[in-house]
Amino acid sequence: MKALEGVRILDFTHVQSGPTCTQLLAWFGADVIKVERPGTGDITRGQLRDIPNVDSLYFTMLNHNKRSITLDTKNPKGKEVLEGLIRTCDVLVENFAPGVLDRMGLTWARIQELNPKMIVASIKGFGPGDYEDCKVYENVAQCAGGSASTTGFRDGPPLVTGAQIGDSGTGLHLALGIVTALFHRTKTGRGQRVNCAMQDGVLNLCRVKLRDQQRLAHGPLKEYSQFGEGIPFGDAVPRAGNDSGGGQPGRILKCKGWETDPNAYIYFITQAPVWEAICDVIGEPEWKTHPDYATPPARLPRLNEIFGRIEQWTMTKDKFEAMDILNKYDIPCGPILSMKEIAEDKSLRATGTVVEVDHPTRGKYLSVGNPIKLSDSPSEVVRSPLLGEHTDEILREVLKYTEEQISEIEASGATGAAPRMAAE
Ligand code: COA
């Protein structure tokens, strides 16, 4: 039995943030019913397509283990079906623009009337305040949540990161909110609302930068390269390049082949307890006792020089050779892995973190499996549904509609055309 077996999710999500959340719940065994607009479905089905008329990887990689029902919720029959689903599901998850659910007639009061045990979980760009009505995508959240202003190099513009901390990050936060509300419901018997704003989710992931903002009031941030370079700090946390965000200085350093391979780099951390081993490895044994290098505070103003010297050593090894040598001494380091290397990584395949999935119209593709491993509830990745693939099944099995009722719903146009089963 899977951890969330028996929990039924009405998945009214689209694009990335909401689908990330419901995919996680589906991996843990929840029955996730994705409601999609007839004809088009989740807009990502058609976005960034690599193969004509086939669900995009954008869609397939965010919607595994779900069932799809097509429903025009603005059609009276469609609304009837939707309300039926609200009566039978435990959680409604949505990430529409602000006000959309209310405009559909699904106010909190109405939902409670239909099902007082229902948990309604929402992602919006911003919480209450100046921007609460704004539509928001990933990079907007990264900018408004403090990530962009603290990412990049000091002398360059703010940067967004490749990690989707606004969308997938907030989806992850919301999933925790949902299971917490489900746990709470076991004691209260009532549902509740769970709200996550993408700005808040990003800020939560950037909390070390708010830490540094406050430290600035008490003096320069000595672990930032800028300190060693003698450049004064302003009144806001600066961008810190690849400086480590923690108490152990770190940098990305070139390795053998960096001239032609854009990923021939290693992240190297000069953790204090292994300083002596680092000195031996790079051939500077006298730095173990020299007053300019022997202690962490003495090293802080000299980090550029120190990492420059370490880089002279890393440039003589490829990133995997360097890893092998450094790991022997427990020196924390990590290779900069390209997506190609990750796709081919044997360990990630073995643990199910990278999985190959077969899809009826696309064929085989790679996806990221569940990164959260439960010993008693392991996840198998099941391909994403075709648009409306489970419409009949859901009407019949979940809502217990008769054939006559189903024909009536279909005749009303509420469920749209039959699902596509093969590439057109
Ligand atoms: N049947 C009929 N209508 C449907 C429907 C269905 N099954 N599903 C959705 N719709 C309608 C809604 O009723 C709404 O119509 P309305 O504006 O007339 O009320 C519309 O489709 C969806 O609206 P919206 O959410 O505004 O979509 P959008 O494409 O314009 O905006 C976002 C997309 C992501 C910007 C917006 O949804 C948003 O800001 N979401 C919250 C933040 C978020 O999650 N952002 C990240 C996404 S990865």
Coordinates of C-alpha atoms and ligand atoms in Angstrom, one line a residue:
M1 CA 0.0 0.0 0.0
K2 CA 1.3 3.5 -0.9
A3 CA 1.5 6.2 1.7
L4 CA -1.3 8.3 0.2
E5 CA -3.5 5.5 -1.1
G6 CA -7.2 6.4 -0.6
V7 CA -6.6 10.1 -0.9
R8 CA -8.3 11.6 -3.9
I9 CA -7.0 14.8 -5.4
L10 CA -9.0 17.1 -7.7
D11 CA -6.1 18.5 -9.7
F12 CA -7.1 21.8 -11.2
T13 CA -3.5 22.8 -11.9
H14 CA -1.7 23.9 -15.0
V15 CA 1.7 24.8 -16.3
Q16 CA 4.5 23.9 -13.8
S17 CA 4.0 25.0 -10.1
G18 CA 0.7 23.2 -9.4
P19 CA 1.4 20.1 -11.5
T20 CA 4.7 19.6 -9.6
C21 CA 2.8 19.4 -6.4
T22 CA 0.1 17.0 -7.6
Q23 CA 2.7 14.8 -9.3
L24 CA 4.5 14.3 -5.9
L25 CA 1.2 13.4 -4.3
A26 CA 0.5 10.9 -7.1
W27 CA 3.9 9.3 -6.6
F28 CA 3.0 8.7 -3.0
G29 CA -0.2 6.9 -4.1
A30 CA -2.9 9.6 -4.2
D31 CA -5.5 9.2 -7.0
V32 CA -4.9 12.5 -8.9
I33 CA -7.7 13.5 -11.3
K34 CA -6.5 16.2 -13.6
V35 CA -9.3 18.4 -14.9
E36 CA -8.5 19.9 -18.3
R37 CA -10.2 22.1 -20.7
P38 CA -11.6 20.1 -23.7
G39 CA -9.6 20.5 -26.9
T40 CA -6.4 22.1 -25.5
G41 CA -6.0 20.8 -22.0
D42 CA -3.1 22.1 -19.9
I43 CA -1.4 24.7 -22.1
T44 CA 2.0 23.0 -21.7
R45 CA 0.8 20.0 -23.7
G46 CA 1.4 22.1 -26.8
Q47 CA 4.3 24.2 -25.5
L48 CA 8.0 23.6 -26.5
R49 CA 7.1 20.6 -28.5
D50 CA 10.0 18.6 -29.9
I51 CA 7.7 16.2 -31.9
P52 CA 4.7 17.5 -33.8
N53 CA 1.2 16.7 -32.3
V54 CA 2.7 14.8 -29.4
D55 CA 2.4 15.9 -25.8
S56 CA 5.5 18.0 -25.0
L57 CA 8.1 16.9 -22.5
Y58 CA 7.1 19.9 -20.5
F59 CA 3.8 18.3 -20.0
T60 CA 4.7 14.7 -19.7
M61 CA 7.5 15.3 -17.2
L62 CA 5.2 17.1 -14.8
N63 CA 2.1 15.0 -15.0
H64 CA 3.0 11.4 -14.3
N65 CA 0.8 9.0 -12.4
K66 CA -2.3 11.1 -13.0
R67 CA -5.7 10.6 -14.7
S68 CA -7.1 13.1 -17.1
I69 CA -10.7 14.2 -17.5
T70 CA -11.7 16.9 -19.9
L71 CA -14.4 19.2 -18.7
D72 CA -15.7 22.6 -19.8
T73 CA -16.4 24.0 -16.3
K74 CA -18.3 26.9 -17.9
N75 CA -20.8 24.5 -19.4
P76 CA -23.7 23.8 -16.9
K77 CA -23.2 20.0 -17.3
G78 CA -19.5 20.4 -16.8
K79 CA -20.0 22.4 -13.7
E80 CA -22.3 19.7 -12.4
V81 CA -19.6 17.1 -12.9
L82 CA -17.0 19.3 -11.3
E83 CA -19.2 19.8 -8.2
G84 CA -19.6 16.0 -8.1
L85 CA -15.9 15.7 -8.1
I86 CA -15.6 18.2 -5.3
R87 CA -18.1 16.1 -3.2
T88 CA -15.9 13.0 -3.6
C89 CA -12.4 14.3 -3.5
D90 CA -10.3 15.1 -0.4
V91 CA -8.2 18.0 -1.8
L92 CA -8.7 20.5 -4.6
V93 CA -5.4 21.9 -5.9
E94 CA -5.3 24.9 -8.2
N95 CA -2.9 27.5 -9.5
F96 CA -5.2 29.7 -11.6
A97 CA -4.7 33.4 -11.7
P98 CA -6.2 35.2 -8.7
G99 CA -10.1 35.3 -8.8
V100 CA -10.5 32.5 -11.4
L101 CA -11.9 30.0 -8.9
D102 CA -14.4 32.5 -7.6
R103 CA -15.5 33.4 -11.1
M104 CA -16.2 29.7 -11.7
G105 CA -18.6 29.9 -8.7
L106 CA -16.2 27.9 -6.5
T107 CA -15.9 30.3 -3.6
W108 CA -14.6 28.8 -0.3
A109 CA -18.1 29.0 1.1
R110 CA -19.5 27.1 -1.8
I111 CA -16.8 24.4 -1.6
Q112 CA -17.4 24.0 2.1
E113 CA -21.1 23.6 1.4
L114 CA -20.4 20.9 -1.1
N115 CA -17.8 19.1 1.0
P116 CA -16.8 20.5 4.5
K117 CA -13.9 18.0 4.6
M118 CA -12.3 19.4 1.5
I119 CA -8.8 20.9 1.6
V120 CA -8.4 23.7 -1.0
A121 CA -4.7 24.3 -1.9
S122 CA -3.7 27.2 -4.0
I123 CA -0.6 28.7 -5.5
K124 CA -0.6 32.4 -6.4
G125 CA 2.3 34.6 -7.4
F126 CA 2.0 36.9 -4.4
G127 CA 0.2 36.9 -1.1
P128 CA -2.1 39.6 0.0
G129 CA -0.7 43.1 -0.7
D130 CA 0.2 45.4 -3.6
Y131 CA 0.7 42.6 -6.1
E132 CA -1.9 40.1 -5.1
D133 CA -3.9 40.3 -8.4
C134 CA -0.8 39.8 -10.6
K135 CA -0.3 36.8 -12.9
V136 CA 3.1 35.3 -12.2
Y137 CA 5.6 33.0 -13.9
E138 CA 8.8 31.4 -12.6
N139 CA 11.2 34.2 -13.3
V140 CA 8.9 36.9 -11.9
A141 CA 8.9 35.0 -8.6
Q142 CA 12.7 34.6 -8.7
C143 CA 13.0 38.3 -9.1
A144 CA 10.5 39.3 -6.5
G145 CA 11.6 36.7 -4.0
G146 CA 15.2 37.9 -3.6
S147 CA 16.9 35.3 -5.7
A148 CA 17.7 37.3 -8.8
S149 CA 19.2 40.3 -6.8
T150 CA 21.6 37.9 -5.0
T151 CA 22.5 35.7 -8.0
G152 CA 25.2 36.5 -10.5
F153 CA 28.4 38.4 -10.3
R154 CA 28.8 41.7 -8.4
D155 CA 29.6 43.6 -11.6
G156 CA 26.9 42.0 -13.7
P157 CA 23.1 42.2 -13.9
P158 CA 20.8 40.2 -11.6
L159 CA 20.4 36.6 -12.9
V160 CA 17.7 34.0 -12.7
T161 CA 18.7 30.4 -11.9
G162 CA 18.1 27.3 -13.9
A163 CA 16.5 25.6 -10.9
Q164 CA 12.8 26.3 -11.0
I165 CA 12.6 27.5 -7.4
G166 CA 9.5 29.6 -8.1
D167 CA 7.4 26.9 -9.8
S168 CA 8.7 23.6 -8.6
G169 CA 9.9 25.0 -5.3
T170 CA 6.5 26.4 -4.5
G171 CA 4.8 23.2 -5.7
L172 CA 7.0 21.4 -3.1
H173 CA 6.0 23.8 -0.4
L174 CA 2.3 23.3 -1.3
A175 CA 2.6 19.5 -1.2
L176 CA 3.8 19.8 2.4
G177 CA 0.9 22.1 3.2
I178 CA -1.5 19.6 1.8
V179 CA -0.2 16.6 3.7
T180 CA -0.1 18.7 6.9
A181 CA -3.7 19.7 6.3
L182 CA -4.7 16.1 5.7
F183 CA -3.0 15.2 9.0
H184 CA -4.8 18.0 10.8
R185 CA -8.1 16.8 9.3
T186 CA -7.7 13.5 11.0
K187 CA -8.1 15.4 14.3
T188 CA -10.6 18.1 13.4
G189 CA -12.6 16.4 10.7
R190 CA -12.6 19.7 8.8
G191 CA -10.9 20.8 5.6
Q192 CA -9.0 24.1 5.4
R193 CA -7.3 26.3 2.9
V194 CA -3.6 26.0 2.1
N195 CA -2.1 29.0 0.3
C196 CA 1.4 29.3 -1.0
A197 CA 2.7 32.4 -2.8
M198 CA 5.6 31.9 -5.2
Q199 CA 7.3 35.0 -3.8
D200 CA 7.2 33.5 -0.3
G201 CA 8.4 30.2 -1.5
V202 CA 11.4 31.7 -3.3
L203 CA 12.2 33.9 -0.2
N204 CA 12.1 30.8 2.0
L205 CA 14.7 29.2 -0.2
C206 CA 16.8 32.5 -0.1
R207 CA 16.7 32.9 3.7
V208 CA 20.5 32.8 4.0
K209 CA 20.5 36.0 2.0
L210 CA 18.1 37.7 4.4
R211 CA 20.5 36.5 7.1
D212 CA 23.4 38.3 5.3
Q213 CA 21.3 41.4 4.9
Q214 CA 21.1 41.7 8.6
R215 CA 24.7 40.8 9.2
L216 CA 25.6 43.7 6.9
A217 CA 24.5 46.1 9.7
H218 CA 27.3 44.8 11.9
G219 CA 30.2 44.9 9.3
P220 CA 31.3 43.5 6.0
L221 CA 30.5 40.0 4.9
K222 CA 34.0 38.6 5.3
E223 CA 33.4 35.3 3.4
Y224 CA 32.3 37.2 0.3
S225 CA 35.2 37.6 -2.3
Q226 CA 34.4 41.3 -2.4
F227 CA 35.8 41.6 1.2
G228 CA 39.2 40.2 0.1
E229 CA 39.2 42.5 -2.9
G230 CA 38.8 45.5 -0.7
I231 CA 35.5 46.6 -2.3
P232 CA 33.1 48.3 0.1
F233 CA 29.7 46.8 0.7
G234 CA 26.5 48.9 -0.1
D235 CA 23.3 48.8 1.9
A236 CA 21.9 45.6 0.3
V237 CA 23.3 42.1 0.0
P238 CA 25.4 42.0 -3.1
R239 CA 25.6 39.2 -5.7
A240 CA 28.4 36.9 -4.7
G241 CA 29.3 34.9 -7.8
N242 CA 30.1 31.4 -6.9
D243 CA 31.1 32.2 -3.3
S244 CA 29.7 29.7 -0.9
G245 CA 26.6 30.9 1.0
G246 CA 27.7 29.1 4.2
G247 CA 30.5 29.4 6.7
Q248 CA 33.0 27.3 4.7
P249 CA 34.4 29.3 1.7
G250 CA 33.9 27.7 -1.7
R251 CA 34.4 28.4 -5.4
I252 CA 33.9 26.9 -8.8
L253 CA 37.3 26.2 -10.2
K254 CA 38.6 25.2 -13.6
C255 CA 39.6 21.7 -14.3
K256 CA 41.6 20.1 -17.2
G257 CA 39.9 20.7 -20.5
W258 CA 38.0 23.9 -19.4
E259 CA 39.2 25.7 -22.6
T260 CA 36.9 23.5 -24.7
D261 CA 34.4 21.9 -22.3
P262 CA 32.0 24.4 -20.7
N263 CA 31.5 22.1 -17.8
A264 CA 35.1 21.1 -16.9
Y265 CA 34.8 22.7 -13.5
I266 CA 34.6 21.5 -9.9
Y267 CA 33.1 23.1 -6.8
F268 CA 35.7 23.2 -4.1
I269 CA 35.1 23.9 -0.4
T270 CA 37.9 24.9 1.9
Q271 CA 36.3 23.3 4.9
A272 CA 38.4 24.2 8.0
P273 CA 38.9 20.7 9.4
V274 CA 40.5 19.5 6.2
W275 CA 42.7 22.6 5.6
E276 CA 45.9 20.7 6.3
A277 CA 45.0 18.0 3.8
I278 CA 44.2 20.7 1.2
C279 CA 47.6 22.2 1.7
D280 CA 49.3 18.8 1.1
V281 CA 47.2 18.0 -1.9
I282 CA 48.0 21.3 -3.7
G283 CA 51.6 21.3 -2.7
E284 CA 51.6 24.2 -0.2
P285 CA 52.5 22.4 3.1
E286 CA 53.9 25.5 4.7
W287 CA 50.4 27.1 4.5
K288 CA 49.4 24.7 7.4
T289 CA 51.4 26.8 9.9
H290 CA 51.9 30.1 8.2
P291 CA 50.0 32.8 10.1
D292 CA 48.5 34.2 6.9
Y293 CA 46.8 30.9 6.0
A294 CA 46.7 28.6 9.1
T295 CA 43.3 29.8 10.5
P296 CA 39.9 30.5 8.8
P297 CA 39.9 34.2 9.8
A298 CA 43.4 34.7 8.4
R299 CA 42.4 33.1 5.2
L300 CA 39.2 35.3 4.6
P301 CA 41.0 38.3 3.1
R302 CA 43.1 36.0 0.9
L303 CA 40.4 33.8 -0.6
N304 CA 41.1 35.0 -4.2
E305 CA 44.8 34.1 -3.8
I306 CA 44.1 30.8 -2.1
F307 CA 41.5 29.7 -4.6
G308 CA 43.8 30.8 -7.4
R309 CA 46.4 28.5 -6.1
I310 CA 44.0 25.6 -5.6
E311 CA 42.8 26.2 -9.2
Q312 CA 46.4 25.8 -10.5
W313 CA 46.1 22.3 -9.0
T314 CA 42.6 21.5 -10.2
M315 CA 43.5 22.6 -13.8
T316 CA 46.0 19.7 -13.9
K317 CA 43.2 17.1 -13.3
D318 CA 39.9 16.4 -15.0
K319 CA 36.9 17.0 -12.7
F320 CA 36.5 13.3 -11.9
E321 CA 40.2 12.7 -11.2
A322 CA 40.1 15.7 -8.9
M323 CA 37.0 14.3 -7.1
D324 CA 38.7 10.9 -6.6
I325 CA 41.8 12.5 -5.1
L326 CA 39.9 15.0 -2.9
N327 CA 37.4 12.5 -1.6
K328 CA 40.2 10.4 -0.2
Y329 CA 40.8 13.3 2.2
D330 CA 37.1 14.1 2.8
I331 CA 37.6 17.4 1.2
P332 CA 34.0 18.5 0.1
C333 CA 33.8 19.0 -3.6
G334 CA 31.5 18.4 -6.5
P335 CA 31.9 18.1 -10.2
I336 CA 29.9 20.5 -12.4
L337 CA 27.7 17.9 -14.2
S338 CA 26.1 18.7 -17.5
M339 CA 22.5 17.5 -18.2
K340 CA 24.0 15.1 -20.7
E341 CA 26.2 13.6 -17.9
I342 CA 23.2 13.5 -15.5
A343 CA 21.1 11.7 -18.1
E344 CA 23.7 9.1 -18.5
D345 CA 24.6 8.7 -14.8
K346 CA 24.3 5.1 -13.7
S347 CA 23.6 5.7 -10.0
L348 CA 20.8 8.1 -10.7
R349 CA 19.2 5.5 -13.0
A350 CA 19.7 2.8 -10.4
T351 CA 17.9 4.8 -7.7
G352 CA 15.0 5.8 -9.9
T353 CA 15.9 9.5 -9.8
V354 CA 16.3 9.4 -13.5
V355 CA 13.8 7.1 -15.2
E356 CA 13.0 6.0 -18.7
V357 CA 9.3 6.2 -19.4
D358 CA 7.3 4.8 -22.4
H359 CA 4.5 6.9 -23.8
P360 CA 2.0 5.7 -26.5
T361 CA 2.5 8.6 -28.9
R362 CA 6.0 9.9 -28.0
G363 CA 7.8 6.6 -27.3
K364 CA 10.6 6.5 -24.7
Y365 CA 11.8 9.5 -22.9
L366 CA 13.7 10.4 -19.7
S367 CA 12.2 12.0 -16.7
V368 CA 13.1 12.8 -13.1
G369 CA 11.5 10.3 -10.8
N370 CA 10.5 11.0 -7.2
P371 CA 13.5 12.5 -5.4
I372 CA 11.9 11.7 -2.0
K373 CA 12.4 8.0 -1.2
L374 CA 10.0 6.3 1.3
S375 CA 11.1 2.8 2.3
D376 CA 7.5 1.6 2.6
S377 CA 6.0 3.6 -0.3
P378 CA 8.3 3.4 -3.2
S379 CA 7.3 5.4 -6.3
E380 CA 6.9 3.9 -9.8
V381 CA 6.7 6.5 -12.5
V382 CA 3.7 5.9 -14.7
R383 CA 3.4 7.9 -18.0
S384 CA 1.3 11.0 -18.1
P385 CA -2.3 10.7 -19.4
L386 CA -3.4 11.7 -22.8
L387 CA -5.9 14.5 -22.9
G388 CA -9.2 13.2 -21.5
E389 CA -8.0 9.6 -21.5
H390 CA -9.9 8.8 -18.3
T391 CA -13.0 10.9 -18.8
D392 CA -15.4 8.0 -19.2
E393 CA -13.7 6.0 -16.5
I394 CA -14.0 8.8 -14.0
L395 CA -17.6 9.5 -14.8
R396 CA -18.4 5.8 -14.4
E397 CA -16.2 4.7 -11.5
V398 CA -15.7 7.8 -9.4
L399 CA -19.0 9.6 -9.9
K400 CA -21.1 6.4 -10.5
Y401 CA -22.9 7.9 -13.5
T402 CA -25.1 5.6 -15.6
E403 CA -24.5 5.1 -19.3
E404 CA -27.5 7.3 -19.9
Q405 CA -26.1 10.1 -17.8
I406 CA -22.8 9.8 -19.5
S407 CA -24.4 10.1 -22.9
E408 CA -26.2 13.2 -21.7
I409 CA -23.0 14.8 -20.5
E410 CA -21.2 14.0 -23.7
A411 CA -24.1 15.4 -25.8
S412 CA -23.9 18.6 -23.9
G413 CA -20.3 19.2 -25.1
A414 CA -19.1 19.4 -21.5
T415 CA -16.4 16.8 -22.0
G416 CA -15.3 17.7 -25.6
A417 CA -14.1 15.2 -28.2
A418 CA -12.8 11.7 -27.6
P419 CA -9.2 11.5 -26.5
R420 CA -6.3 11.3 -29.0
M421 CA -4.9 7.9 -28.8
A422 CA -2.3 8.1 -31.5
A423 CA -0.1 10.7 -33.1
E424 CA -2.1 12.7 -35.6
Ligands
COA1 N1 -13.1 24.8 -18.5 C1 -13.4 26.1 -18.8 N2 -12.6 27.1 -18.5 C2 -11.5 26.9 -17.9 C3 -11.1 25.6 -17.6 C4 -11.9 24.5 -17.9 N3 -11.6 23.2 -17.7 N4 -9.9 25.6 -17.0 C5 -9.5 26.9 -16.9 N5 -10.5 27.6 -17.4 C6 -10.5 29.1 -17.6 C7 -10.7 29.8 -16.2 O1 -12.0 29.8 -15.8 C8 -10.1 31.1 -16.5 O2 -11.0 31.9 -17.2 P1 -11.5 33.4 -16.7 O3 -10.2 34.2 -16.6 O4 -12.4 33.8 -17.8 O5 -12.1 33.3 -15.4 C9 -8.9 30.7 -17.5 O6 -9.3 29.5 -18.1 C10 -7.6 30.4 -16.8 O7 -7.1 31.5 -16.4 P2 -5.6 31.8 -15.9 O8 -5.2 31.1 -14.7 O9 -5.7 33.3 -15.8 O10 -4.7 31.4 -17.1 P3 -3.6 32.2 -17.9 O11 -3.0 31.3 -18.9 O12 -4.1 33.5 -18.4 O13 -2.5 32.6 -16.8 C11 -0.8 32.0 -15.1 C12 -1.5 31.6 -16.4 C13 0.1 30.9 -14.8 C14 0.0 33.3 -15.3 C15 -1.9 32.2 -14.0 O14 -2.7 31.0 -14.0 C16 -1.3 32.4 -12.6 O15 -0.9 33.6 -12.3 N6 -1.3 31.4 -11.8 C17 -0.9 31.6 -10.4 C18 0.6 31.6 -10.3 C19 1.3 30.4 -10.9 O16 1.0 29.2 -10.6 N7 2.2 30.7 -11.8 C20 3.1 29.7 -12.3 C21 2.6 28.8 -13.3 S1 3.9 27.7 -13.6

